[in-house]
Amino acid sequence: MEKSVSDAIAYRRSTRVYKSIDIDTEKVKQCIQNAALAPNSSNLQLWEFYHVTDSDKLKAISKACFNQNAAKTANQMLVIVTRKDLWKQRAKANISFLEAAFGKTELTEKLQKRKQQAINYYKKIIPTIYWDFLGIFGFIKYVIFQIIGLFRPIYRQTRLSDMRIVAHKSAALAAENFMLGMAAIGYDTCPMEGSDTLMIKRILNLPFGAEINMVIGCGIRDDAGIYGPRFRVPFKDVYFKI
């Protein structure tokens, strides 16, 4: 029986050592499908998920993760990759979806307006934000938008570094979906940032525009896999009611 959301959140811990027990590949795949349902910026879904089950690949990626226990003892791994370079392709996919979804029935004036606004967003706004060349145009847009922002609210994150952050934020939301899904069925995970990302890109044969968001070790926790009690700073130090 799956855990409730609250129980899964409470159960999830970063597991550093896993038992030598195989976990169900199909169940892990289902958790990855849940990851793909995560909220993401502009629904561009600038991510890819590499479900690693091959023993040789696991060893290679473990080495790239400095053979830390969470990688070395993992039964499977999930490598979450950002693909900011695919923004044009994903924008077109959204437009095709909107055309098909709204084209099934005769639209009211209100729905027709909503459809056109959505399509214009992907045809005009997204290219304005994402199009760049070596970071030059992103910086020019940043300066222009800062000036406009003196007079009215405006979106300001237009630099190359800003758009990378946007893609990685969305990927991190997907990672949390995945880890909570795994916790709900009694599987354990550990998100790892400590890795040689270039080496992992080579192992997975990823293109230049791809970036490693995180590597997640998966398995069943060993008794020694949780290194200590959970620590969080006092909630009153981070919660502000306005």
PDB file of C-alpha atoms in Angstrom:
ATOM      1  CA  MET A   1       0.000   0.000   0.000  1.00  0.00           C
ATOM      2  CA  GLU A   2       1.439   3.371  -1.025  1.00  0.00           C
ATOM      3  CA  LYS A   3       2.210   5.955   1.618  1.00  0.00           C
ATOM      4  CA  SER A   4       0.281   9.217   1.796  1.00  0.00           C
ATOM      5  CA  VAL A   5       2.013  12.361   0.566  1.00  0.00           C
ATOM      6  CA  SER A   6       2.833  13.472   4.119  1.00  0.00           C
ATOM      7  CA  ASP A   7       4.099  10.007   5.063  1.00  0.00           C
ATOM      8  CA  ALA A   8       6.247   9.821   1.922  1.00  0.00           C
ATOM      9  CA  ILE A   9       7.771  13.227   2.701  1.00  0.00           C
ATOM     10  CA  ALA A  10       8.526  12.119   6.254  1.00  0.00           C
ATOM     11  CA  TYR A  11       9.946   8.781   5.061  1.00  0.00           C
ATOM     12  CA  ARG A  12      12.237  10.214   2.376  1.00  0.00           C
ATOM     13  CA  ARG A  13      15.828  10.568   3.517  1.00  0.00           C
ATOM     14  CA  SER A  14      19.034  10.873   1.545  1.00  0.00           C
ATOM     15  CA  THR A  15      20.161   7.252   1.680  1.00  0.00           C
ATOM     16  CA  ARG A  16      23.933   6.814   1.476  1.00  0.00           C
ATOM     17  CA  VAL A  17      24.130   3.009   1.593  1.00  0.00           C
ATOM     18  CA  TYR A  18      21.781   0.541  -0.100  1.00  0.00           C
ATOM     19  CA  LYS A  19      21.182  -3.152   0.454  1.00  0.00           C
ATOM     20  CA  SER A  20      22.172  -5.625  -2.252  1.00  0.00           C
ATOM     21  CA  ILE A  21      18.531  -6.077  -3.208  1.00  0.00           C
ATOM     22  CA  ASP A  22      17.166  -5.541  -6.710  1.00  0.00           C
ATOM     23  CA  ILE A  23      14.351  -3.049  -7.088  1.00  0.00           C
ATOM     24  CA  ASP A  24      11.621  -3.281  -9.709  1.00  0.00           C
ATOM     25  CA  THR A  25      12.681  -1.433 -12.873  1.00  0.00           C
ATOM     26  CA  GLU A  26       9.082  -0.900 -13.978  1.00  0.00           C
ATOM     27  CA  LYS A  27       8.129   0.652 -10.649  1.00  0.00           C
ATOM     28  CA  VAL A  28      11.085   3.022 -10.905  1.00  0.00           C
ATOM     29  CA  LYS A  29      10.019   3.862 -14.461  1.00  0.00           C
ATOM     30  CA  GLN A  30       6.534   4.713 -13.171  1.00  0.00           C
ATOM     31  CA  CYS A  31       8.112   7.096 -10.654  1.00  0.00           C
ATOM     32  CA  ILE A  32      10.025   8.707 -13.533  1.00  0.00           C
ATOM     33  CA  GLN A  33       6.738   9.120 -15.392  1.00  0.00           C
ATOM     34  CA  ASN A  34       5.447  10.904 -12.288  1.00  0.00           C
ATOM     35  CA  ALA A  35       8.543  13.104 -12.417  1.00  0.00           C
ATOM     36  CA  ALA A  36       7.591  14.148 -15.951  1.00  0.00           C
ATOM     37  CA  LEU A  37       4.277  15.462 -14.583  1.00  0.00           C
ATOM     38  CA  ALA A  38       6.045  18.055 -12.433  1.00  0.00           C
ATOM     39  CA  PRO A  39       5.276  21.750 -12.910  1.00  0.00           C
ATOM     40  CA  ASN A  40       7.819  23.462 -15.138  1.00  0.00           C
ATOM     41  CA  SER A  41       8.504  26.844 -16.665  1.00  0.00           C
ATOM     42  CA  SER A  42       6.145  27.643 -19.556  1.00  0.00           C
ATOM     43  CA  ASN A  43       5.430  23.905 -19.897  1.00  0.00           C
ATOM     44  CA  LEU A  44       8.520  23.662 -22.109  1.00  0.00           C
ATOM     45  CA  GLN A  45       9.633  20.513 -20.257  1.00  0.00           C
ATOM     46  CA  LEU A  46      13.307  21.195 -20.917  1.00  0.00           C
ATOM     47  CA  TRP A  47      14.418  17.948 -19.303  1.00  0.00           C
ATOM     48  CA  GLU A  48      15.379  14.369 -20.057  1.00  0.00           C
ATOM     49  CA  PHE A  49      15.522  11.374 -17.726  1.00  0.00           C
ATOM     50  CA  TYR A  50      18.199   8.685 -18.049  1.00  0.00           C
ATOM     51  CA  HIS A  51      17.230   5.553 -16.131  1.00  0.00           C
ATOM     52  CA  VAL A  52      20.469   3.652 -15.614  1.00  0.00           C
ATOM     53  CA  THR A  53      20.200  -0.077 -14.924  1.00  0.00           C
ATOM     54  CA  ASP A  54      23.195  -1.478 -16.834  1.00  0.00           C
ATOM     55  CA  SER A  55      25.894  -2.620 -14.395  1.00  0.00           C
ATOM     56  CA  ASP A  56      28.783  -1.248 -16.453  1.00  0.00           C
ATOM     57  CA  LYS A  57      27.124   2.156 -16.797  1.00  0.00           C
ATOM     58  CA  LEU A  58      26.356   2.168 -13.068  1.00  0.00           C
ATOM     59  CA  LYS A  59      30.028   1.548 -12.286  1.00  0.00           C
ATOM     60  CA  ALA A  60      31.133   4.252 -14.713  1.00  0.00           C
ATOM     61  CA  ILE A  61      28.725   6.825 -13.299  1.00  0.00           C
ATOM     62  CA  SER A  62      29.662   5.814  -9.767  1.00  0.00           C
ATOM     63  CA  LYS A  63      33.286   6.596 -10.622  1.00  0.00           C
ATOM     64  CA  ALA A  64      32.169   9.981 -12.002  1.00  0.00           C
ATOM     65  CA  CYS A  65      30.395  10.532  -8.660  1.00  0.00           C
ATOM     66  CA  PHE A  66      33.735   9.933  -6.901  1.00  0.00           C
ATOM     67  CA  ASN A  67      32.565   6.471  -5.805  1.00  0.00           C
ATOM     68  CA  GLN A  68      30.607   7.932  -2.936  1.00  0.00           C
ATOM     69  CA  ASN A  69      28.553   5.288  -1.164  1.00  0.00           C
ATOM     70  CA  ALA A  70      25.229   6.591  -2.460  1.00  0.00           C
ATOM     71  CA  ALA A  71      26.472   5.905  -5.994  1.00  0.00           C
ATOM     72  CA  LYS A  72      28.647   2.845  -5.381  1.00  0.00           C
ATOM     73  CA  THR A  73      25.912   0.847  -3.644  1.00  0.00           C
ATOM     74  CA  ALA A  74      22.954   2.073  -5.740  1.00  0.00           C
ATOM     75  CA  ASN A  75      20.881  -0.613  -7.431  1.00  0.00           C
ATOM     76  CA  GLN A  76      19.775   1.794 -10.168  1.00  0.00           C
ATOM     77  CA  MET A  77      20.317   5.477 -10.946  1.00  0.00           C
ATOM     78  CA  LEU A  78      18.380   8.313 -12.466  1.00  0.00           C
ATOM     79  CA  VAL A  79      20.306  11.074 -14.205  1.00  0.00           C
ATOM     80  CA  ILE A  80      18.210  14.187 -14.707  1.00  0.00           C
ATOM     81  CA  VAL A  81      19.380  16.316 -17.611  1.00  0.00           C
ATOM     82  CA  THR A  82      18.344  19.826 -18.634  1.00  0.00           C
ATOM     83  CA  ARG A  83      17.893  20.587 -22.339  1.00  0.00           C
ATOM     84  CA  LYS A  84      17.573  24.348 -22.622  1.00  0.00           C
ATOM     85  CA  ASP A  85      18.809  23.948 -26.193  1.00  0.00           C
ATOM     86  CA  LEU A  86      15.508  22.260 -27.136  1.00  0.00           C
ATOM     87  CA  TRP A  87      13.313  25.289 -26.403  1.00  0.00           C
ATOM     88  CA  LYS A  88      12.313  25.760 -30.067  1.00  0.00           C
ATOM     89  CA  GLN A  89      11.292  22.127 -30.450  1.00  0.00           C
ATOM     90  CA  ARG A  90       9.315  22.116 -27.203  1.00  0.00           C
ATOM     91  CA  ALA A  91       7.612  25.425 -28.026  1.00  0.00           C
ATOM     92  CA  LYS A  92       6.467  23.962 -31.364  1.00  0.00           C
ATOM     93  CA  ALA A  93       5.160  20.892 -29.536  1.00  0.00           C
ATOM     94  CA  ASN A  94       3.065  23.131 -27.286  1.00  0.00           C
ATOM     95  CA  ILE A  95       1.676  24.991 -30.302  1.00  0.00           C
ATOM     96  CA  SER A  96       0.762  21.707 -32.019  1.00  0.00           C
ATOM     97  CA  PHE A  97      -0.957  20.528 -28.841  1.00  0.00           C
ATOM     98  CA  LEU A  98      -2.947  23.760 -28.529  1.00  0.00           C
ATOM     99  CA  GLU A  99      -3.995  23.633 -32.177  1.00  0.00           C
ATOM    100  CA  ALA A 100      -5.234  20.046 -31.737  1.00  0.00           C
ATOM    101  CA  ALA A 101      -6.865  20.594 -28.343  1.00  0.00           C
ATOM    102  CA  PHE A 102      -8.755  23.719 -29.368  1.00  0.00           C
ATOM    103  CA  GLY A 103      -9.510  22.467 -32.865  1.00  0.00           C
ATOM    104  CA  LYS A 104     -11.849  19.669 -31.801  1.00  0.00           C
ATOM    105  CA  THR A 105     -14.898  21.874 -31.311  1.00  0.00           C
ATOM    106  CA  GLU A 106     -16.223  25.225 -32.403  1.00  0.00           C
ATOM    107  CA  LEU A 107     -14.855  27.818 -30.029  1.00  0.00           C
ATOM    108  CA  THR A 108     -16.610  30.626 -28.249  1.00  0.00           C
ATOM    109  CA  GLU A 109     -15.124  34.076 -28.616  1.00  0.00           C
ATOM    110  CA  LYS A 110     -13.587  33.748 -25.152  1.00  0.00           C
ATOM    111  CA  LEU A 111     -11.934  30.421 -25.920  1.00  0.00           C
ATOM    112  CA  GLN A 112     -10.731  31.638 -29.310  1.00  0.00           C
ATOM    113  CA  LYS A 113      -9.055  34.577 -27.592  1.00  0.00           C
ATOM    114  CA  ARG A 114      -7.481  32.283 -25.001  1.00  0.00           C
ATOM    115  CA  LYS A 115      -6.175  29.971 -27.729  1.00  0.00           C
ATOM    116  CA  GLN A 116      -4.613  32.849 -29.642  1.00  0.00           C
ATOM    117  CA  GLN A 117      -3.010  34.273 -26.512  1.00  0.00           C
ATOM    118  CA  ALA A 118      -1.460  30.907 -25.713  1.00  0.00           C
ATOM    119  CA  ILE A 119      -0.172  30.392 -29.249  1.00  0.00           C
ATOM    120  CA  ASN A 120       1.220  33.927 -29.391  1.00  0.00           C
ATOM    121  CA  TYR A 121       3.018  33.226 -26.115  1.00  0.00           C
ATOM    122  CA  TYR A 122       4.922  30.339 -27.699  1.00  0.00           C
ATOM    123  CA  LYS A 123       5.431  32.093 -31.037  1.00  0.00           C
ATOM    124  CA  LYS A 124       6.495  35.505 -29.719  1.00  0.00           C
ATOM    125  CA  ILE A 125       7.228  35.663 -25.988  1.00  0.00           C
ATOM    126  CA  ILE A 126       9.227  32.436 -25.677  1.00  0.00           C
ATOM    127  CA  PRO A 127      11.563  33.291 -28.607  1.00  0.00           C
ATOM    128  CA  THR A 128      12.051  36.778 -27.163  1.00  0.00           C
ATOM    129  CA  ILE A 129      13.134  35.313 -23.839  1.00  0.00           C
ATOM    130  CA  TYR A 130      15.107  32.268 -25.000  1.00  0.00           C
ATOM    131  CA  TRP A 131      16.783  33.356 -28.235  1.00  0.00           C
ATOM    132  CA  ASP A 132      20.418  34.269 -27.695  1.00  0.00           C
ATOM    133  CA  PHE A 133      23.890  34.123 -29.221  1.00  0.00           C
ATOM    134  CA  LEU A 134      26.865  33.507 -26.935  1.00  0.00           C
ATOM    135  CA  GLY A 135      25.050  35.380 -24.189  1.00  0.00           C
ATOM    136  CA  ILE A 136      25.315  38.693 -26.060  1.00  0.00           C
ATOM    137  CA  PHE A 137      21.671  39.216 -26.896  1.00  0.00           C
ATOM    138  CA  GLY A 138      20.638  37.949 -23.496  1.00  0.00           C
ATOM    139  CA  PHE A 139      22.640  40.736 -21.871  1.00  0.00           C
ATOM    140  CA  ILE A 140      21.199  43.335 -24.269  1.00  0.00           C
ATOM    141  CA  LYS A 141      17.674  42.141 -23.459  1.00  0.00           C
ATOM    142  CA  TYR A 142      18.544  42.257 -19.760  1.00  0.00           C
ATOM    143  CA  VAL A 143      19.595  45.915 -19.977  1.00  0.00           C
ATOM    144  CA  ILE A 144      16.510  46.867 -22.011  1.00  0.00           C
ATOM    145  CA  PHE A 145      14.164  45.075 -19.637  1.00  0.00           C
ATOM    146  CA  GLN A 146      15.800  46.698 -16.600  1.00  0.00           C
ATOM    147  CA  ILE A 147      15.131  50.119 -18.129  1.00  0.00           C
ATOM    148  CA  ILE A 148      11.506  49.219 -18.887  1.00  0.00           C
ATOM    149  CA  GLY A 149      11.255  47.911 -15.330  1.00  0.00           C
ATOM    150  CA  LEU A 150      11.814  51.434 -14.036  1.00  0.00           C
ATOM    151  CA  PHE A 151       8.314  52.268 -15.236  1.00  0.00           C
ATOM    152  CA  ARG A 152       6.315  49.031 -14.927  1.00  0.00           C
ATOM    153  CA  PRO A 153       6.621  45.400 -13.799  1.00  0.00           C
ATOM    154  CA  ILE A 154       8.461  43.269 -16.346  1.00  0.00           C
ATOM    155  CA  TYR A 155      10.121  39.873 -16.586  1.00  0.00           C
ATOM    156  CA  ARG A 156      13.827  40.431 -15.921  1.00  0.00           C
ATOM    157  CA  GLN A 157      15.441  36.986 -16.206  1.00  0.00           C
ATOM    158  CA  THR A 158      16.691  37.075 -19.800  1.00  0.00           C
ATOM    159  CA  ARG A 159      20.421  36.418 -19.585  1.00  0.00           C
ATOM    160  CA  LEU A 160      21.972  33.098 -20.575  1.00  0.00           C
ATOM    161  CA  SER A 161      22.673  32.336 -16.912  1.00  0.00           C
ATOM    162  CA  ASP A 162      19.073  33.212 -15.982  1.00  0.00           C
ATOM    163  CA  MET A 163      17.612  30.779 -18.497  1.00  0.00           C
ATOM    164  CA  ARG A 164      19.950  28.027 -17.309  1.00  0.00           C
ATOM    165  CA  ILE A 165      18.663  28.581 -13.781  1.00  0.00           C
ATOM    166  CA  VAL A 166      15.069  28.386 -15.019  1.00  0.00           C
ATOM    167  CA  ALA A 167      15.731  25.009 -16.684  1.00  0.00           C
ATOM    168  CA  HIS A 168      17.463  23.635 -13.604  1.00  0.00           C
ATOM    169  CA  LYS A 169      14.661  24.808 -11.297  1.00  0.00           C
ATOM    170  CA  SER A 170      12.138  22.911 -13.399  1.00  0.00           C
ATOM    171  CA  ALA A 171      14.353  19.803 -13.400  1.00  0.00           C
ATOM    172  CA  ALA A 172      14.660  20.005  -9.615  1.00  0.00           C
ATOM    173  CA  LEU A 173      10.861  20.006  -9.305  1.00  0.00           C
ATOM    174  CA  ALA A 174      10.800  16.840 -11.398  1.00  0.00           C
ATOM    175  CA  ALA A 175      13.480  15.310  -9.174  1.00  0.00           C
ATOM    176  CA  GLU A 176      11.363  15.914  -6.077  1.00  0.00           C
ATOM    177  CA  ASN A 177       8.324  14.331  -7.763  1.00  0.00           C
ATOM    178  CA  PHE A 178      10.479  11.295  -8.482  1.00  0.00           C
ATOM    179  CA  MET A 179      11.947  10.965  -5.010  1.00  0.00           C
ATOM    180  CA  LEU A 180       8.583  11.310  -3.275  1.00  0.00           C
ATOM    181  CA  GLY A 181       7.095   8.762  -5.656  1.00  0.00           C
ATOM    182  CA  MET A 182       9.908   6.377  -4.775  1.00  0.00           C
ATOM    183  CA  ALA A 183       9.409   7.007  -1.058  1.00  0.00           C
ATOM    184  CA  ALA A 184       5.687   6.314  -1.411  1.00  0.00           C
ATOM    185  CA  ILE A 185       6.394   2.748  -2.548  1.00  0.00           C
ATOM    186  CA  GLY A 186       9.150   2.133   0.010  1.00  0.00           C
ATOM    187  CA  TYR A 187      12.140   2.752  -2.269  1.00  0.00           C
ATOM    188  CA  ASP A 188      15.000   5.031  -1.297  1.00  0.00           C
ATOM    189  CA  THR A 189      16.980   7.686  -3.111  1.00  0.00           C
ATOM    190  CA  CYS A 190      19.874  10.091  -2.745  1.00  0.00           C
ATOM    191  CA  PRO A 191      20.254  13.164  -4.952  1.00  0.00           C
ATOM    192  CA  MET A 192      23.931  13.814  -5.709  1.00  0.00           C
ATOM    193  CA  GLU A 193      25.453  17.045  -6.940  1.00  0.00           C
ATOM    194  CA  GLY A 194      29.014  15.910  -6.298  1.00  0.00           C
ATOM    195  CA  SER A 195      30.068  14.524  -9.665  1.00  0.00           C
ATOM    196  CA  ASP A 196      32.207  15.094 -12.735  1.00  0.00           C
ATOM    197  CA  THR A 197      29.370  16.252 -14.965  1.00  0.00           C
ATOM    198  CA  LEU A 198      31.488  16.269 -18.131  1.00  0.00           C
ATOM    199  CA  MET A 199      32.407  12.635 -17.532  1.00  0.00           C
ATOM    200  CA  ILE A 200      28.736  11.732 -17.018  1.00  0.00           C
ATOM    201  CA  LYS A 201      27.800  13.525 -20.243  1.00  0.00           C
ATOM    202  CA  ARG A 202      30.364  11.414 -22.084  1.00  0.00           C
ATOM    203  CA  ILE A 203      29.144   8.186 -20.463  1.00  0.00           C
ATOM    204  CA  LEU A 204      25.576   8.966 -21.559  1.00  0.00           C
ATOM    205  CA  ASN A 205      26.700  10.349 -24.932  1.00  0.00           C
ATOM    206  CA  LEU A 206      24.867  13.617 -24.367  1.00  0.00           C
ATOM    207  CA  PRO A 207      25.054  16.565 -26.795  1.00  0.00           C
ATOM    208  CA  PHE A 208      26.866  19.804 -26.009  1.00  0.00           C
ATOM    209  CA  GLY A 209      23.691  21.682 -25.024  1.00  0.00           C
ATOM    210  CA  ALA A 210      22.688  19.139 -22.370  1.00  0.00           C
ATOM    211  CA  GLU A 211      23.532  19.781 -18.725  1.00  0.00           C
ATOM    212  CA  ILE A 212      23.498  17.419 -15.752  1.00  0.00           C
ATOM    213  CA  ASN A 213      21.018  18.561 -13.138  1.00  0.00           C
ATOM    214  CA  MET A 214      21.616  15.773 -10.629  1.00  0.00           C
ATOM    215  CA  VAL A 215      22.302  12.075 -10.295  1.00  0.00           C
ATOM    216  CA  ILE A 216      19.934  10.152  -8.033  1.00  0.00           C
ATOM    217  CA  GLY A 217      20.989   6.849  -6.512  1.00  0.00           C
ATOM    218  CA  CYS A 218      18.131   4.374  -6.003  1.00  0.00           C
ATOM    219  CA  GLY A 219      17.648   1.246  -3.921  1.00  0.00           C
ATOM    220  CA  ILE A 220      16.541  -0.121  -0.558  1.00  0.00           C
ATOM    221  CA  ARG A 221      18.124   1.570   2.432  1.00  0.00           C
ATOM    222  CA  ASP A 222      20.618  -0.337   4.507  1.00  0.00           C
ATOM    223  CA  ASP A 223      20.456   0.064   8.288  1.00  0.00           C
ATOM    224  CA  ALA A 224      23.631   2.129   8.029  1.00  0.00           C
ATOM    225  CA  GLY A 225      22.344   4.040   5.013  1.00  0.00           C
ATOM    226  CA  ILE A 226      20.921   6.969   6.968  1.00  0.00           C
ATOM    227  CA  TYR A 227      23.883   8.754   8.488  1.00  0.00           C
ATOM    228  CA  GLY A 228      22.058  10.444  11.332  1.00  0.00           C
ATOM    229  CA  PRO A 229      18.818  11.982  12.570  1.00  0.00           C
ATOM    230  CA  ARG A 230      17.188  14.546  10.312  1.00  0.00           C
ATOM    231  CA  PHE A 231      18.273  18.137  11.011  1.00  0.00           C
ATOM    232  CA  ARG A 232      16.367  21.229   9.962  1.00  0.00           C
ATOM    233  CA  VAL A 233      16.827  24.763  11.210  1.00  0.00           C
ATOM    234  CA  PRO A 234      13.881  25.906  13.352  1.00  0.00           C
ATOM    235  CA  PHE A 235      10.801  26.476  11.187  1.00  0.00           C
ATOM    236  CA  LYS A 236      10.290  29.874  12.810  1.00  0.00           C
ATOM    237  CA  ASP A 237      13.602  30.977  11.251  1.00  0.00           C
ATOM    238  CA  VAL A 238      12.416  30.272   7.712  1.00  0.00           C
ATOM    239  CA  TYR A 239       8.649  30.877   7.871  1.00  0.00           C
ATOM    240  CA  PHE A 240       7.342  34.403   7.399  1.00  0.00           C
ATOM    241  CA  LYS A 241       3.631  35.118   7.353  1.00  0.00           C
ATOM    242  CA  ILE A 242       2.924  38.357   5.493  1.00  0.00           C
TER     243      ILE A 242
END
